[in-house]
């Protein structure tokens, strides 16, 4: 019989050995905490394998699981001395999800399960607190109705607000036992009206309903979006954790909280967190009540009045600090902890490696290595390369004027400006139109995940530093200001009132997630300085990586940024971008419109000094380093005018009639230009184009070598080659141009001629092409398009569904399709090297900055990757991690 249930707590451990793949992160760590003697309420974990089977078998369970869960409940009963469903001393449990990797807020939880009209009386009697018992019951009915029955939680929230208003209460804590009894009756009526059946009172029915809801939440829309954003495979499944309830809502000696062993925003080695007295965990993370600070230092720094846990519960806080130290030493990483204090006794409900900002990740990794807790290589492995993107972009200019509207909590650092939107759908819709948006909500919920991802920043009126908005924003690298109590949000009418001022949807605001400030209008930014921990980690990464890292750049400014970020050359310089310059487009169009080689050469002669100047500036920045220059690639019609006014202007400049110009444009029109007269096909038809470009390259290279004494290394790349003959013809054009320039200048320099592998045929015929080509650069953007037959310009309309349905594990234009496109690359590498063992191999598509794709490049034995300038540090770190992974 397959084992699907693993028990923990009460000196019992069924194994699993901390296997997160089997038990999920939460289950593995609950078992881990129990095994090292920390106070963990007893429970059991249903494995991720059961989740997979649940979906494979039409959302049903094998009979064996019912017996195993029954044994799990018996284990909890044995440790606690309480019985599930017992009217006199009932056992209550929580039912929680737990995926392999943390997905905060994305899946479902049910607390206080096991309450009904009989057991609530038993809970009141055994606790001596009738108010607590009925408060727990109303929480359970509301949560169960939302999570399991799928009813609108807003109806329950509205009933609570009406009850408070009728009684003249401001806070939930003012509600009496009789008030809660009346509200439970109202809640049950809502269930009957909305669900059409009475609220389920059988505790075993409740348990299986909750287990199925947690498994079901794995396929909830918000979970799918989160998985897609974070490249989490859809077939991993989630575990379910069933655990004895402990109660933070049993009066003023009870509390609940969320804590981090280090500051997840800055990485400082200080305790960070929040707690609430007389509350349950959902009150903290859902942002329903604004919590209190964990430490006195944090409270004083924020200027807050309510006592910190350190001050209000000093003995329990001291015990918690000991647990912090034990957990960080045991797991050797910053921990994110959930805890409950029940009548003075501390219980640990969860620990996991905490979500953190890129700045915090860097500091924590470097500090822990310097503290001797981890090695330099472990520090390299700890930082998510993609998260570095947060550090590589501008921040608010400290000298710029700021029209501060209000201040909230600095929940996730960074700054963003954008137009106000009030719901997630609007954020996604307007972001797709290219607008920068700030999502403004009273509080976020997991259903907002798609809008949070689309937004440049997030602003909430309620919630603390560990609320859903804060945790998810930090994980995404989005700036977030939470708990901005000065905001009055009318989401229905799309109006925001703050400090006597009225803002509406579409107005621009700026938020600073590092200070908590909310400002009217757009505030200017400054470029980042990458030193300190960033520089330290990059030095460590460069010591272990094998892959070289270059940049895709075609302007001196981009090249300069790339060098500052550590690029070791240019892996792709697209020359067509230079031709679109307003000062040159006329000559380009004259060349296209010419009806003879002589006419084309006359137009190209005007472009030669411009091209030479382009390359000279790039070579100066990259002196001594390789620069891969792709000769003209796009079809010629892209350079021609489109509107009537443009046609008239070009016709006049070219000295031909508008009708003649339109005829030429019609002649050049292609139904599928991506597969048409472009790339080397232009060079074969009009070799003078490539000849002039090659001449410009070699003249510029020799000029820079003469003036600096440090010669650049041009690598001339022929695009869209499908056959050996094409490359042979084009290489002859380049070589002839090089020899002519060398003779004129009286100097030679080192150079290479190679090709971009972007067609399946080129990959298949790599052995023959390598007889001519001295390097291959894999153009994975086009290679992906031509291999899977999908245009990346149009694929956004349906690729999301392909990822959600598991057809592709992730967007193949973001992360390389290793099973398909990857096979072609591996084959081309093998065949190319068989012909030319010293052939230089690189990748220059957008995948060159994707960590997963870089790991494939390391495994395949490429020599370098090339990424956009701002992704060079990401590629350096990812290359180091790939090298460490390859070592095992």
JSON list of N, CA and C in Angstrom, two decimals, residues 482-513:
[
{"chain": "A", "resi": 482, "resn": "UNK", "atom": "N", "xyz": [2.08, 49.70, 1.95]},
{"chain": "A", "resi": 482, "resn": "UNK", "atom": "CA", "xyz": [0.87, 49.12, 2.52]},
{"chain": "A", "resi": 482, "resn": "UNK", "atom": "C", "xyz": [0.44, 49.92, 3.74]},
{"chain": "A", "resi": 483, "resn": "UNK", "atom": "N", "xyz": [-0.79, 49.66, 4.19]},
{"chain": "A", "resi": 483, "resn": "UNK", "atom": "CA", "xyz": [-1.28, 50.28, 5.41]},
{"chain": "A", "resi": 483, "resn": "UNK", "atom": "C", "xyz": [-1.26, 51.80, 5.38]},
{"chain": "A", "resi": 484, "resn": "UNK", "atom": "N", "xyz": [-1.49, 52.39, 4.21]},
{"chain": "A", "resi": 484, "resn": "UNK", "atom": "CA", "xyz": [-1.53, 53.86, 4.11]},
{"chain": "A", "resi": 484, "resn": "UNK", "atom": "C", "xyz": [-2.90, 54.33, 4.58]},
{"chain": "A", "resi": 485, "resn": "UNK", "atom": "N", "xyz": [-3.05, 54.48, 5.89]},
{"chain": "A", "resi": 485, "resn": "UNK", "atom": "CA", "xyz": [-4.35, 54.75, 6.50]},
{"chain": "A", "resi": 485, "resn": "UNK", "atom": "C", "xyz": [-4.95, 56.08, 6.10]},
{"chain": "A", "resi": 486, "resn": "UNK", "atom": "N", "xyz": [-4.15, 56.98, 5.55]},
{"chain": "A", "resi": 486, "resn": "UNK", "atom": "CA", "xyz": [-4.67, 58.29, 5.13]},
{"chain": "A", "resi": 486, "resn": "UNK", "atom": "C", "xyz": [-5.46, 58.23, 3.85]},
{"chain": "A", "resi": 487, "resn": "UNK", "atom": "N", "xyz": [-5.50, 57.07, 3.20]},
{"chain": "A", "resi": 487, "resn": "UNK", "atom": "CA", "xyz": [-6.24, 56.93, 1.94]},
{"chain": "A", "resi": 487, "resn": "UNK", "atom": "C", "xyz": [-7.70, 56.58, 2.20]},
{"chain": "A", "resi": 488, "resn": "UNK", "atom": "N", "xyz": [-8.57, 57.19, 1.42]},
{"chain": "A", "resi": 488, "resn": "UNK", "atom": "CA", "xyz": [-9.97, 56.79, 1.39]},
{"chain": "A", "resi": 488, "resn": "UNK", "atom": "C", "xyz": [-10.27, 56.36, -0.03]},
{"chain": "A", "resi": 489, "resn": "UNK", "atom": "N", "xyz": [-10.51, 55.07, -0.20]},
{"chain": "A", "resi": 489, "resn": "UNK", "atom": "CA", "xyz": [-10.63, 54.50, -1.55]},
{"chain": "A", "resi": 489, "resn": "UNK", "atom": "C", "xyz": [-12.08, 54.14, -1.85]},
{"chain": "A", "resi": 490, "resn": "UNK", "atom": "N", "xyz": [-12.60, 54.72, -2.92]},
{"chain": "A", "resi": 490, "resn": "UNK", "atom": "CA", "xyz": [-13.92, 54.36, -3.44]},
{"chain": "A", "resi": 490, "resn": "UNK", "atom": "C", "xyz": [-13.67, 53.62, -4.76]},
{"chain": "A", "resi": 491, "resn": "UNK", "atom": "N", "xyz": [-13.44, 52.30, -4.63]},
{"chain": "A", "resi": 491, "resn": "UNK", "atom": "CA", "xyz": [-13.06, 51.52, -5.81]},
{"chain": "A", "resi": 491, "resn": "UNK", "atom": "C", "xyz": [-14.19, 51.45, -6.83]},
{"chain": "A", "resi": 492, "resn": "UNK", "atom": "N", "xyz": [-15.43, 51.46, -6.34]},
{"chain": "A", "resi": 492, "resn": "UNK", "atom": "CA", "xyz": [-16.57, 51.36, -7.25]},
{"chain": "A", "resi": 492, "resn": "UNK", "atom": "C", "xyz": [-16.61, 52.54, -8.22]},
{"chain": "A", "resi": 493, "resn": "UNK", "atom": "N", "xyz": [-16.36, 53.74, -7.68]},
{"chain": "A", "resi": 493, "resn": "UNK", "atom": "CA", "xyz": [-16.40, 54.94, -8.52]},
{"chain": "A", "resi": 493, "resn": "UNK", "atom": "C", "xyz": [-15.02, 55.40, -8.98]},
{"chain": "A", "resi": 494, "resn": "UNK", "atom": "N", "xyz": [-13.99, 54.56, -8.68]},
{"chain": "A", "resi": 494, "resn": "UNK", "atom": "CA", "xyz": [-12.62, 54.83, -9.11]},
{"chain": "A", "resi": 494, "resn": "UNK", "atom": "C", "xyz": [-12.12, 56.19, -8.63]},
{"chain": "A", "resi": 495, "resn": "UNK", "atom": "N", "xyz": [-12.28, 56.43, -7.32]},
{"chain": "A", "resi": 495, "resn": "UNK", "atom": "CA", "xyz": [-11.87, 57.70, -6.72]},
{"chain": "A", "resi": 495, "resn": "UNK", "atom": "C", "xyz": [-11.01, 57.42, -5.49]},
{"chain": "A", "resi": 496, "resn": "UNK", "atom": "N", "xyz": [-9.95, 58.21, -5.36]},
{"chain": "A", "resi": 496, "resn": "UNK", "atom": "CA", "xyz": [-9.05, 58.12, -4.21]},
{"chain": "A", "resi": 496, "resn": "UNK", "atom": "C", "xyz": [-9.00, 59.49, -3.54]},
{"chain": "A", "resi": 497, "resn": "UNK", "atom": "N", "xyz": [-9.37, 59.55, -2.27]},
{"chain": "A", "resi": 497, "resn": "UNK", "atom": "CA", "xyz": [-9.31, 60.78, -1.50]},
{"chain": "A", "resi": 497, "resn": "UNK", "atom": "C", "xyz": [-8.17, 60.67, -0.49]},
{"chain": "A", "resi": 498, "resn": "UNK", "atom": "N", "xyz": [-7.33, 61.69, -0.45]},
{"chain": "A", "resi": 498, "resn": "UNK", "atom": "CA", "xyz": [-6.21, 61.69, 0.48]},
{"chain": "A", "resi": 498, "resn": "UNK", "atom": "C", "xyz": [-5.83, 63.13, 0.82]},
{"chain": "A", "resi": 499, "resn": "UNK", "atom": "N", "xyz": [-5.79, 63.43, 2.11]},
{"chain": "A", "resi": 499, "resn": "UNK", "atom": "CA", "xyz": [-5.37, 64.76, 2.57]},
{"chain": "A", "resi": 499, "resn": "UNK", "atom": "C", "xyz": [-6.18, 65.88, 1.96]},
{"chain": "A", "resi": 500, "resn": "UNK", "atom": "N", "xyz": [-7.49, 65.65, 1.79]},
{"chain": "A", "resi": 500, "resn": "UNK", "atom": "CA", "xyz": [-8.34, 66.69, 1.23]},
{"chain": "A", "resi": 500, "resn": "UNK", "atom": "C", "xyz": [-8.25, 66.82, -0.29]},
{"chain": "A", "resi": 501, "resn": "UNK", "atom": "N", "xyz": [-7.48, 65.92, -0.92]},
{"chain": "A", "resi": 501, "resn": "UNK", "atom": "CA", "xyz": [-7.34, 65.97, -2.38]},
{"chain": "A", "resi": 501, "resn": "UNK", "atom": "C", "xyz": [-8.00, 64.75, -2.99]},
{"chain": "A", "resi": 502, "resn": "UNK", "atom": "N", "xyz": [-8.53, 64.96, -4.19]},
{"chain": "A", "resi": 502, "resn": "UNK", "atom": "CA", "xyz": [-9.25, 63.90, -4.88]},
{"chain": "A", "resi": 502, "resn": "UNK", "atom": "C", "xyz": [-8.48, 63.49, -6.13]},
{"chain": "A", "resi": 503, "resn": "UNK", "atom": "N", "xyz": [-8.19, 62.20, -6.25]},
{"chain": "A", "resi": 503, "resn": "UNK", "atom": "CA", "xyz": [-7.54, 61.65, -7.44]},
{"chain": "A", "resi": 503, "resn": "UNK", "atom": "C", "xyz": [-8.45, 60.61, -8.05]},
{"chain": "A", "resi": 504, "resn": "UNK", "atom": "N", "xyz": [-8.41, 60.49, -9.36]},
{"chain": "A", "resi": 504, "resn": "UNK", "atom": "CA", "xyz": [-9.27, 59.52, -10.04]},
{"chain": "A", "resi": 504, "resn": "UNK", "atom": "C", "xyz": [-8.41, 58.58, -10.88]},
{"chain": "A", "resi": 505, "resn": "UNK", "atom": "N", "xyz": [-9.04, 57.48, -11.34]},
{"chain": "A", "resi": 505, "resn": "UNK", "atom": "CA", "xyz": [-8.32, 56.52, -12.18]},
{"chain": "A", "resi": 505, "resn": "UNK", "atom": "C", "xyz": [-7.72, 57.23, -13.39]},
{"chain": "A", "resi": 506, "resn": "UNK", "atom": "N", "xyz": [-6.45, 56.98, -13.64]},
{"chain": "A", "resi": 506, "resn": "UNK", "atom": "CA", "xyz": [-5.75, 57.64, -14.73]},
{"chain": "A", "resi": 506, "resn": "UNK", "atom": "C", "xyz": [-4.82, 58.74, -14.27]},
{"chain": "A", "resi": 507, "resn": "UNK", "atom": "N", "xyz": [-5.03, 59.25, -13.04]},
{"chain": "A", "resi": 507, "resn": "UNK", "atom": "CA", "xyz": [-4.09, 60.23, -12.49]},
{"chain": "A", "resi": 507, "resn": "UNK", "atom": "C", "xyz": [-2.77, 59.54, -12.15]},
{"chain": "A", "resi": 508, "resn": "UNK", "atom": "N", "xyz": [-1.68, 60.27, -12.25]},
{"chain": "A", "resi": 508, "resn": "UNK", "atom": "CA", "xyz": [-0.35, 59.70, -12.00]},
{"chain": "A", "resi": 508, "resn": "UNK", "atom": "C", "xyz": [0.08, 59.92, -10.56]},
{"chain": "A", "resi": 509, "resn": "UNK", "atom": "N", "xyz": [0.59, 58.86, -9.95]},
{"chain": "A", "resi": 509, "resn": "UNK", "atom": "CA", "xyz": [1.20, 58.97, -8.62]},
{"chain": "A", "resi": 509, "resn": "UNK", "atom": "C", "xyz": [2.54, 58.23, -8.64]},
{"chain": "A", "resi": 510, "resn": "UNK", "atom": "N", "xyz": [3.33, 58.50, -7.63]},
{"chain": "A", "resi": 510, "resn": "UNK", "atom": "CA", "xyz": [4.61, 57.80, -7.44]},
{"chain": "A", "resi": 510, "resn": "UNK", "atom": "C", "xyz": [4.61, 57.21, -6.04]},
{"chain": "A", "resi": 511, "resn": "UNK", "atom": "N", "xyz": [5.07, 55.97, -5.90]},
{"chain": "A", "resi": 511, "resn": "UNK", "atom": "CA", "xyz": [5.22, 55.38, -4.57]},
{"chain": "A", "resi": 511, "resn": "UNK", "atom": "C", "xyz": [6.68, 55.02, -4.35]},
{"chain": "A", "resi": 512, "resn": "UNK", "atom": "N", "xyz": [7.12, 55.17, -3.12]},
{"chain": "A", "resi": 512, "resn": "UNK", "atom": "CA", "xyz": [8.47, 54.79, -2.72]},
{"chain": "A", "resi": 512, "resn": "UNK", "atom": "C", "xyz": [8.37, 53.70, -1.67]},
{"chain": "A", "resi": 513, "resn": "UNK", "atom": "N", "xyz": [8.61, 52.47, -2.11]},
{"chain": "A", "resi": 513, "resn": "UNK", "atom": "CA", "xyz": [8.48, 51.33, -1.20]},
{"chain": "A", "resi": 513, "resn": "UNK", "atom": "C", "xyz": [9.57, 51.25, -0.16]}
]
